[in-house]
Amino acid sequence: MDGDGIDVATEAGAQRVPAQPNQRRGRPPRAGLASARREHFTQAAYSVFAEYSYEDAQVSEIARRAGVGQATLYRYVDGKRELLDLVVDWCAERVFAAIDVDEILDGADADGPDAPQAMITDLGDRLYALIDEEPNLLRILAVQAGAVDRELRYRVSGLYSAVNGLIIRALSRAAERGWIDADAQHLELIAHLLPSLSMPGFILALSGDQDQEVTRAEYVACAAQLSRYGLLGAGRREVE
């Protein structure tokens, strides 16, 4: 008889039974395995890029730290460039998680005159906590990602723009609650200026022995007061 299958003898005569497709041997594929593997490789790449420049970082070292061979790694990523993309994306996610606008606004006292200062202080504490948890994040975003190629520099610039958008959103919400007195144009300008206050704090965090808890608290308090009475203009009537 024609066709794929085998002949089986029955009382009615020989009948054709369709051939069964070849069954794959081994364990069935686990749902989410590829995503979990890529996340694992991202963490290994993060540690390597924190120690080596992009040119000096070796895929073999990333695979070694991930505990796999290079062939296994290349089954899930195209190479070193994609790994750096994954690392930058992961760093961006951590920054956005730290700058949670809703939590920062909800944590401030809406009825108190110190609400703007409390908001800035909370933001400073969150950024310091992020640096403590991931001290290499700044190096990768500020140095590593910006030195590879134009495309990645655009991505990092996009991250800064997104952070700026979050700050504008926070300032707009604060203005709606009456914490600060500024129009939309001034809020956008202030949003560009506020991040500059964080740079000395970031440098302090990377300075080793000079990065002390008391020094951090003094810096955050100073930045919060400068923001409140200077950039944000809150409390001017109190001073006058």
PDB file of C-alpha atoms in Angstrom:
ATOM      1  CA  MET A   1       0.000   0.000   0.000  1.00  0.00           C
ATOM      2  CA  ASP A   2       1.137   3.528  -0.779  1.00  0.00           C
ATOM      3  CA  GLY A   3       1.786   6.238   1.783  1.00  0.00           C
ATOM      4  CA  ASP A   4       3.687   6.489   5.022  1.00  0.00           C
ATOM      5  CA  GLY A   5       2.762   4.007   7.713  1.00  0.00           C
ATOM      6  CA  ILE A   6       2.745   0.306   8.403  1.00  0.00           C
ATOM      7  CA  ASP A   7       0.378  -2.537   7.462  1.00  0.00           C
ATOM      8  CA  VAL A   8      -1.529  -4.061  10.402  1.00  0.00           C
ATOM      9  CA  ALA A   9      -3.465  -7.325  10.011  1.00  0.00           C
ATOM     10  CA  THR A  10      -7.066  -7.188  11.298  1.00  0.00           C
ATOM     11  CA  GLU A  11     -10.189  -9.332  10.859  1.00  0.00           C
ATOM     12  CA  ALA A  12     -11.276  -6.995   8.073  1.00  0.00           C
ATOM     13  CA  GLY A  13      -7.939  -7.365   6.337  1.00  0.00           C
ATOM     14  CA  ALA A  14      -4.760  -5.360   6.224  1.00  0.00           C
ATOM     15  CA  GLN A  15      -5.122  -1.704   7.220  1.00  0.00           C
ATOM     16  CA  ARG A  16      -2.678   1.154   6.953  1.00  0.00           C
ATOM     17  CA  VAL A  17      -1.760   2.803  10.279  1.00  0.00           C
ATOM     18  CA  PRO A  18      -0.211   6.288   9.922  1.00  0.00           C
ATOM     19  CA  ALA A  19       3.387   6.513  11.011  1.00  0.00           C
ATOM     20  CA  GLN A  20       3.964   8.382  14.272  1.00  0.00           C
ATOM     21  CA  PRO A  21       6.330  11.361  14.177  1.00  0.00           C
ATOM     22  CA  ASN A  22       9.758  10.778  15.655  1.00  0.00           C
ATOM     23  CA  GLN A  23       9.756  11.551  19.357  1.00  0.00           C
ATOM     24  CA  ARG A  24      12.667  13.642  20.661  1.00  0.00           C
ATOM     25  CA  ARG A  25      14.681  11.977  23.357  1.00  0.00           C
ATOM     26  CA  GLY A  26      15.707  13.700  26.557  1.00  0.00           C
ATOM     27  CA  ARG A  27      13.976  16.135  28.881  1.00  0.00           C
ATOM     28  CA  PRO A  28      11.083  18.226  27.545  1.00  0.00           C
ATOM     29  CA  PRO A  29      11.866  21.944  27.106  1.00  0.00           C
ATOM     30  CA  ARG A  30      11.173  23.917  30.292  1.00  0.00           C
ATOM     31  CA  ALA A  31       8.979  26.993  30.003  1.00  0.00           C
ATOM     32  CA  GLY A  32      10.965  30.179  30.539  1.00  0.00           C
ATOM     33  CA  LEU A  33      14.336  28.452  30.268  1.00  0.00           C
ATOM     34  CA  ALA A  34      15.635  30.796  27.557  1.00  0.00           C
ATOM     35  CA  SER A  35      14.635  33.880  29.551  1.00  0.00           C
ATOM     36  CA  ALA A  36      16.218  32.503  32.723  1.00  0.00           C
ATOM     37  CA  ARG A  37      19.418  31.619  30.869  1.00  0.00           C
ATOM     38  CA  ARG A  38      19.686  35.098  29.317  1.00  0.00           C
ATOM     39  CA  GLU A  39      19.173  36.695  32.717  1.00  0.00           C
ATOM     40  CA  HIS A  40      21.894  34.476  34.162  1.00  0.00           C
ATOM     41  CA  PHE A  41      24.267  35.404  31.335  1.00  0.00           C
ATOM     42  CA  THR A  42      23.413  39.088  31.845  1.00  0.00           C
ATOM     43  CA  GLN A  43      24.556  38.917  35.467  1.00  0.00           C
ATOM     44  CA  ALA A  44      27.790  37.208  34.450  1.00  0.00           C
ATOM     45  CA  ALA A  45      28.392  39.838  31.756  1.00  0.00           C
ATOM     46  CA  TYR A  46      27.645  42.605  34.268  1.00  0.00           C
ATOM     47  CA  SER A  47      30.457  41.410  36.522  1.00  0.00           C
ATOM     48  CA  VAL A  48      32.890  41.154  33.597  1.00  0.00           C
ATOM     49  CA  PHE A  49      32.073  44.574  32.106  1.00  0.00           C
ATOM     50  CA  ALA A  50      32.488  46.090  35.563  1.00  0.00           C
ATOM     51  CA  GLU A  51      36.111  44.902  35.606  1.00  0.00           C
ATOM     52  CA  TYR A  52      37.178  45.130  31.967  1.00  0.00           C
ATOM     53  CA  SER A  53      36.668  47.562  29.126  1.00  0.00           C
ATOM     54  CA  TYR A  54      34.450  46.405  26.285  1.00  0.00           C
ATOM     55  CA  GLU A  55      37.490  45.700  24.115  1.00  0.00           C
ATOM     56  CA  ASP A  56      39.237  43.665  26.814  1.00  0.00           C
ATOM     57  CA  ALA A  57      36.168  41.762  28.002  1.00  0.00           C
ATOM     58  CA  GLN A  58      36.189  38.203  26.664  1.00  0.00           C
ATOM     59  CA  VAL A  59      33.109  36.132  25.911  1.00  0.00           C
ATOM     60  CA  SER A  60      35.007  33.121  27.227  1.00  0.00           C
ATOM     61  CA  GLU A  61      35.300  34.825  30.628  1.00  0.00           C
ATOM     62  CA  ILE A  62      31.585  35.646  30.649  1.00  0.00           C
ATOM     63  CA  ALA A  63      30.786  32.022  29.834  1.00  0.00           C
ATOM     64  CA  ARG A  64      33.178  30.835  32.554  1.00  0.00           C
ATOM     65  CA  ARG A  65      31.497  33.006  35.186  1.00  0.00           C
ATOM     66  CA  ALA A  66      28.115  31.793  34.007  1.00  0.00           C
ATOM     67  CA  GLY A  67      29.324  28.217  34.426  1.00  0.00           C
ATOM     68  CA  VAL A  68      28.732  27.183  30.810  1.00  0.00           C
ATOM     69  CA  GLY A  69      30.712  26.710  27.637  1.00  0.00           C
ATOM     70  CA  GLN A  70      30.812  29.335  24.918  1.00  0.00           C
ATOM     71  CA  ALA A  71      28.748  27.130  22.619  1.00  0.00           C
ATOM     72  CA  THR A  72      25.919  27.090  25.160  1.00  0.00           C
ATOM     73  CA  LEU A  73      26.117  30.854  25.608  1.00  0.00           C
ATOM     74  CA  TYR A  74      25.915  31.461  21.863  1.00  0.00           C
ATOM     75  CA  ARG A  75      22.695  29.464  21.728  1.00  0.00           C
ATOM     76  CA  TYR A  76      20.982  32.275  23.639  1.00  0.00           C
ATOM     77  CA  VAL A  77      22.838  35.456  22.616  1.00  0.00           C
ATOM     78  CA  ASP A  78      24.553  36.612  19.447  1.00  0.00           C
ATOM     79  CA  GLY A  79      27.747  37.731  21.160  1.00  0.00           C
ATOM     80  CA  LYS A  80      29.455  40.332  23.328  1.00  0.00           C
ATOM     81  CA  ARG A  81      27.580  43.304  21.883  1.00  0.00           C
ATOM     82  CA  GLU A  82      24.187  41.829  22.690  1.00  0.00           C
ATOM     83  CA  LEU A  83      25.392  40.962  26.175  1.00  0.00           C
ATOM     84  CA  LEU A  84      26.320  44.602  26.768  1.00  0.00           C
ATOM     85  CA  ASP A  85      22.869  45.630  25.517  1.00  0.00           C
ATOM     86  CA  LEU A  86      21.292  43.269  28.027  1.00  0.00           C
ATOM     87  CA  VAL A  87      23.469  44.672  30.810  1.00  0.00           C
ATOM     88  CA  VAL A  88      22.538  48.274  29.965  1.00  0.00           C
ATOM     89  CA  ASP A  89      18.845  47.336  29.899  1.00  0.00           C
ATOM     90  CA  TRP A  90      19.189  45.682  33.290  1.00  0.00           C
ATOM     91  CA  CYS A  91      20.927  48.763  34.722  1.00  0.00           C
ATOM     92  CA  ALA A  92      18.140  50.972  33.373  1.00  0.00           C
ATOM     93  CA  GLU A  93      15.532  48.782  35.050  1.00  0.00           C
ATOM     94  CA  ARG A  94      17.311  49.167  38.380  1.00  0.00           C
ATOM     95  CA  VAL A  95      17.419  52.963  38.024  1.00  0.00           C
ATOM     96  CA  PHE A  96      13.714  53.168  37.189  1.00  0.00           C
ATOM     97  CA  ALA A  97      12.869  50.897  40.117  1.00  0.00           C
ATOM     98  CA  ALA A  98      14.819  53.187  42.461  1.00  0.00           C
ATOM     99  CA  ILE A  99      13.172  56.363  41.137  1.00  0.00           C
ATOM    100  CA  ASP A 100       9.592  55.329  41.852  1.00  0.00           C
ATOM    101  CA  VAL A 101       7.723  58.617  41.496  1.00  0.00           C
ATOM    102  CA  ASP A 102       4.513  57.397  43.111  1.00  0.00           C
ATOM    103  CA  GLU A 103       6.298  56.002  46.163  1.00  0.00           C
ATOM    104  CA  ILE A 104       8.380  59.158  46.589  1.00  0.00           C
ATOM    105  CA  LEU A 105       5.325  61.420  46.401  1.00  0.00           C
ATOM    106  CA  ASP A 106       3.198  59.204  48.625  1.00  0.00           C
ATOM    107  CA  GLY A 107       5.980  59.047  51.188  1.00  0.00           C
ATOM    108  CA  ALA A 108       6.113  62.829  51.592  1.00  0.00           C
ATOM    109  CA  ASP A 109       3.809  64.747  53.920  1.00  0.00           C
ATOM    110  CA  ALA A 110       1.354  66.516  51.621  1.00  0.00           C
ATOM    111  CA  ASP A 111       0.223  68.890  54.365  1.00  0.00           C
ATOM    112  CA  GLY A 112       3.628  69.883  55.679  1.00  0.00           C
ATOM    113  CA  PRO A 113       5.852  72.739  54.469  1.00  0.00           C
ATOM    114  CA  ASP A 114       8.823  70.374  54.341  1.00  0.00           C
ATOM    115  CA  ALA A 115       7.240  68.121  51.696  1.00  0.00           C
ATOM    116  CA  PRO A 116       9.589  69.202  48.846  1.00  0.00           C
ATOM    117  CA  GLN A 117      12.649  68.692  51.024  1.00  0.00           C
ATOM    118  CA  ALA A 118      11.380  65.284  52.154  1.00  0.00           C
ATOM    119  CA  MET A 119      10.864  64.318  48.518  1.00  0.00           C
ATOM    120  CA  ILE A 120      14.449  65.245  47.555  1.00  0.00           C
ATOM    121  CA  THR A 121      15.849  63.521  50.648  1.00  0.00           C
ATOM    122  CA  ASP A 122      13.950  60.329  49.843  1.00  0.00           C
ATOM    123  CA  LEU A 123      15.256  60.413  46.271  1.00  0.00           C
ATOM    124  CA  GLY A 124      18.833  60.878  47.501  1.00  0.00           C
ATOM    125  CA  ASP A 125      18.496  57.993  49.941  1.00  0.00           C
ATOM    126  CA  ARG A 126      17.122  55.762  47.197  1.00  0.00           C
ATOM    127  CA  LEU A 127      19.988  56.544  44.827  1.00  0.00           C
ATOM    128  CA  TYR A 128      22.578  55.903  47.541  1.00  0.00           C
ATOM    129  CA  ALA A 129      20.896  52.589  48.351  1.00  0.00           C
ATOM    130  CA  LEU A 130      21.087  51.645  44.676  1.00  0.00           C
ATOM    131  CA  ILE A 131      24.796  52.510  44.552  1.00  0.00           C
ATOM    132  CA  ASP A 132      25.428  50.473  47.702  1.00  0.00           C
ATOM    133  CA  GLU A 133      23.623  47.490  46.233  1.00  0.00           C
ATOM    134  CA  GLU A 134      25.112  47.806  42.739  1.00  0.00           C
ATOM    135  CA  PRO A 135      28.355  49.833  42.988  1.00  0.00           C
ATOM    136  CA  ASN A 136      29.357  48.946  39.420  1.00  0.00           C
ATOM    137  CA  LEU A 137      26.172  50.301  37.862  1.00  0.00           C
ATOM    138  CA  LEU A 138      27.503  53.859  37.580  1.00  0.00           C
ATOM    139  CA  ARG A 139      30.705  52.744  35.887  1.00  0.00           C
ATOM    140  CA  ILE A 140      28.837  50.750  33.274  1.00  0.00           C
ATOM    141  CA  LEU A 141      26.321  53.487  32.465  1.00  0.00           C
ATOM    142  CA  ALA A 142      28.696  56.442  32.632  1.00  0.00           C
ATOM    143  CA  VAL A 143      31.853  54.918  31.145  1.00  0.00           C
ATOM    144  CA  GLN A 144      31.401  51.515  29.565  1.00  0.00           C
ATOM    145  CA  ALA A 145      28.173  52.080  27.635  1.00  0.00           C
ATOM    146  CA  GLY A 146      29.194  55.484  26.325  1.00  0.00           C
ATOM    147  CA  ALA A 147      32.515  54.309  24.921  1.00  0.00           C
ATOM    148  CA  VAL A 148      31.370  51.502  22.616  1.00  0.00           C
ATOM    149  CA  ASP A 149      29.508  53.026  19.691  1.00  0.00           C
ATOM    150  CA  ARG A 150      27.046  55.730  18.710  1.00  0.00           C
ATOM    151  CA  GLU A 151      24.005  53.484  18.959  1.00  0.00           C
ATOM    152  CA  LEU A 152      24.703  52.617  22.579  1.00  0.00           C
ATOM    153  CA  ARG A 153      25.444  56.254  23.406  1.00  0.00           C
ATOM    154  CA  TYR A 154      22.010  57.126  22.041  1.00  0.00           C
ATOM    155  CA  ARG A 155      20.480  54.460  24.257  1.00  0.00           C
ATOM    156  CA  VAL A 156      22.193  55.845  27.341  1.00  0.00           C
ATOM    157  CA  SER A 157      21.082  59.345  26.348  1.00  0.00           C
ATOM    158  CA  GLY A 158      17.577  57.956  26.037  1.00  0.00           C
ATOM    159  CA  LEU A 159      17.866  56.614  29.572  1.00  0.00           C
ATOM    160  CA  TYR A 160      18.835  60.057  30.860  1.00  0.00           C
ATOM    161  CA  SER A 161      15.890  61.560  28.965  1.00  0.00           C
ATOM    162  CA  ALA A 162      13.553  59.011  30.526  1.00  0.00           C
ATOM    163  CA  VAL A 163      14.860  59.852  33.993  1.00  0.00           C
ATOM    164  CA  ASN A 164      14.353  63.523  33.192  1.00  0.00           C
ATOM    165  CA  GLY A 165      10.771  62.701  32.236  1.00  0.00           C
ATOM    166  CA  LEU A 166      10.235  61.019  35.599  1.00  0.00           C
ATOM    167  CA  ILE A 167      11.564  64.110  37.376  1.00  0.00           C
ATOM    168  CA  ILE A 168       9.222  66.360  35.375  1.00  0.00           C
ATOM    169  CA  ARG A 169       6.346  64.089  36.325  1.00  0.00           C
ATOM    170  CA  ALA A 170       7.288  64.268  40.005  1.00  0.00           C
ATOM    171  CA  LEU A 171       7.626  68.059  39.891  1.00  0.00           C
ATOM    172  CA  SER A 172       4.293  68.412  38.099  1.00  0.00           C
ATOM    173  CA  ARG A 173       2.587  66.274  40.727  1.00  0.00           C
ATOM    174  CA  ALA A 174       4.254  68.307  43.460  1.00  0.00           C
ATOM    175  CA  ALA A 175       3.045  71.540  41.843  1.00  0.00           C
ATOM    176  CA  GLU A 176      -0.501  70.152  41.669  1.00  0.00           C
ATOM    177  CA  ARG A 177      -0.346  69.474  45.404  1.00  0.00           C
ATOM    178  CA  GLY A 178       0.817  73.011  46.073  1.00  0.00           C
ATOM    179  CA  TRP A 179       4.269  72.042  47.280  1.00  0.00           C
ATOM    180  CA  ILE A 180       6.081  74.222  44.758  1.00  0.00           C
ATOM    181  CA  ASP A 181       5.125  77.303  42.764  1.00  0.00           C
ATOM    182  CA  ALA A 182       6.339  77.066  39.164  1.00  0.00           C
ATOM    183  CA  ASP A 183       4.840  76.934  35.692  1.00  0.00           C
ATOM    184  CA  ALA A 184       5.396  74.136  33.176  1.00  0.00           C
ATOM    185  CA  GLN A 185       8.320  75.886  31.478  1.00  0.00           C
ATOM    186  CA  HIS A 186      10.149  76.412  34.756  1.00  0.00           C
ATOM    187  CA  LEU A 187       9.430  72.839  35.836  1.00  0.00           C
ATOM    188  CA  GLU A 188      11.133  71.515  32.712  1.00  0.00           C
ATOM    189  CA  LEU A 189      14.169  73.721  33.350  1.00  0.00           C
ATOM    190  CA  ILE A 190      14.327  72.642  36.984  1.00  0.00           C
ATOM    191  CA  ALA A 191      14.083  69.001  35.917  1.00  0.00           C
ATOM    192  CA  HIS A 192      17.249  69.455  33.843  1.00  0.00           C
ATOM    193  CA  LEU A 193      19.074  71.165  36.726  1.00  0.00           C
ATOM    194  CA  LEU A 194      18.150  68.856  39.597  1.00  0.00           C
ATOM    195  CA  PRO A 195      20.202  65.847  38.397  1.00  0.00           C
ATOM    196  CA  SER A 196      23.336  68.018  38.482  1.00  0.00           C
ATOM    197  CA  LEU A 197      23.004  68.075  42.268  1.00  0.00           C
ATOM    198  CA  SER A 198      23.450  64.309  42.314  1.00  0.00           C
ATOM    199  CA  MET A 199      26.822  64.274  40.554  1.00  0.00           C
ATOM    200  CA  PRO A 200      28.932  65.269  43.602  1.00  0.00           C
ATOM    201  CA  GLY A 201      27.088  62.601  45.568  1.00  0.00           C
ATOM    202  CA  PHE A 202      27.884  59.960  42.964  1.00  0.00           C
ATOM    203  CA  ILE A 203      31.543  60.993  42.999  1.00  0.00           C
ATOM    204  CA  LEU A 204      31.478  60.805  46.790  1.00  0.00           C
ATOM    205  CA  ALA A 205      30.054  57.293  46.623  1.00  0.00           C
ATOM    206  CA  LEU A 206      32.962  56.210  44.424  1.00  0.00           C
ATOM    207  CA  SER A 207      35.633  57.872  46.530  1.00  0.00           C
ATOM    208  CA  GLY A 208      36.218  55.014  48.952  1.00  0.00           C
ATOM    209  CA  ASP A 209      37.178  56.104  52.467  1.00  0.00           C
ATOM    210  CA  GLN A 210      35.563  59.545  52.107  1.00  0.00           C
ATOM    211  CA  ASP A 211      32.157  57.948  51.562  1.00  0.00           C
ATOM    212  CA  GLN A 212      30.889  57.869  55.141  1.00  0.00           C
ATOM    213  CA  GLU A 213      27.314  57.666  56.423  1.00  0.00           C
ATOM    214  CA  VAL A 214      27.556  61.057  58.130  1.00  0.00           C
ATOM    215  CA  THR A 215      29.001  62.676  55.009  1.00  0.00           C
ATOM    216  CA  ARG A 216      26.216  61.229  52.902  1.00  0.00           C
ATOM    217  CA  ALA A 217      23.554  62.539  55.263  1.00  0.00           C
ATOM    218  CA  GLU A 218      25.117  66.007  55.237  1.00  0.00           C
ATOM    219  CA  TYR A 219      25.309  66.043  51.454  1.00  0.00           C
ATOM    220  CA  VAL A 220      21.708  64.890  50.968  1.00  0.00           C
ATOM    221  CA  ALA A 221      20.473  67.473  53.490  1.00  0.00           C
ATOM    222  CA  CYS A 222      22.423  70.238  51.737  1.00  0.00           C
ATOM    223  CA  ALA A 223      21.169  69.198  48.296  1.00  0.00           C
ATOM    224  CA  ALA A 224      17.595  69.009  49.584  1.00  0.00           C
ATOM    225  CA  GLN A 225      17.773  72.507  51.095  1.00  0.00           C
ATOM    226  CA  LEU A 226      19.336  73.940  47.952  1.00  0.00           C
ATOM    227  CA  SER A 227      16.579  72.333  45.912  1.00  0.00           C
ATOM    228  CA  ARG A 228      13.841  73.542  48.221  1.00  0.00           C
ATOM    229  CA  TYR A 229      14.882  77.160  48.699  1.00  0.00           C
ATOM    230  CA  GLY A 230      16.756  77.583  45.438  1.00  0.00           C
ATOM    231  CA  LEU A 231      15.605  75.596  42.429  1.00  0.00           C
ATOM    232  CA  LEU A 232      12.125  74.722  43.628  1.00  0.00           C
ATOM    233  CA  GLY A 233      11.518  78.077  45.269  1.00  0.00           C
ATOM    234  CA  ALA A 234       9.412  76.505  47.990  1.00  0.00           C
ATOM    235  CA  GLY A 235       9.441  78.339  51.284  1.00  0.00           C
ATOM    236  CA  ARG A 236      10.491  81.704  49.870  1.00  0.00           C
ATOM    237  CA  ARG A 237       7.586  83.395  51.583  1.00  0.00           C
ATOM    238  CA  GLU A 238       8.687  81.786  54.842  1.00  0.00           C
ATOM    239  CA  VAL A 239      12.186  83.266  54.470  1.00  0.00           C
ATOM    240  CA  GLU A 240      10.848  86.665  53.481  1.00  0.00           C
TER     241      GLU A 240
END
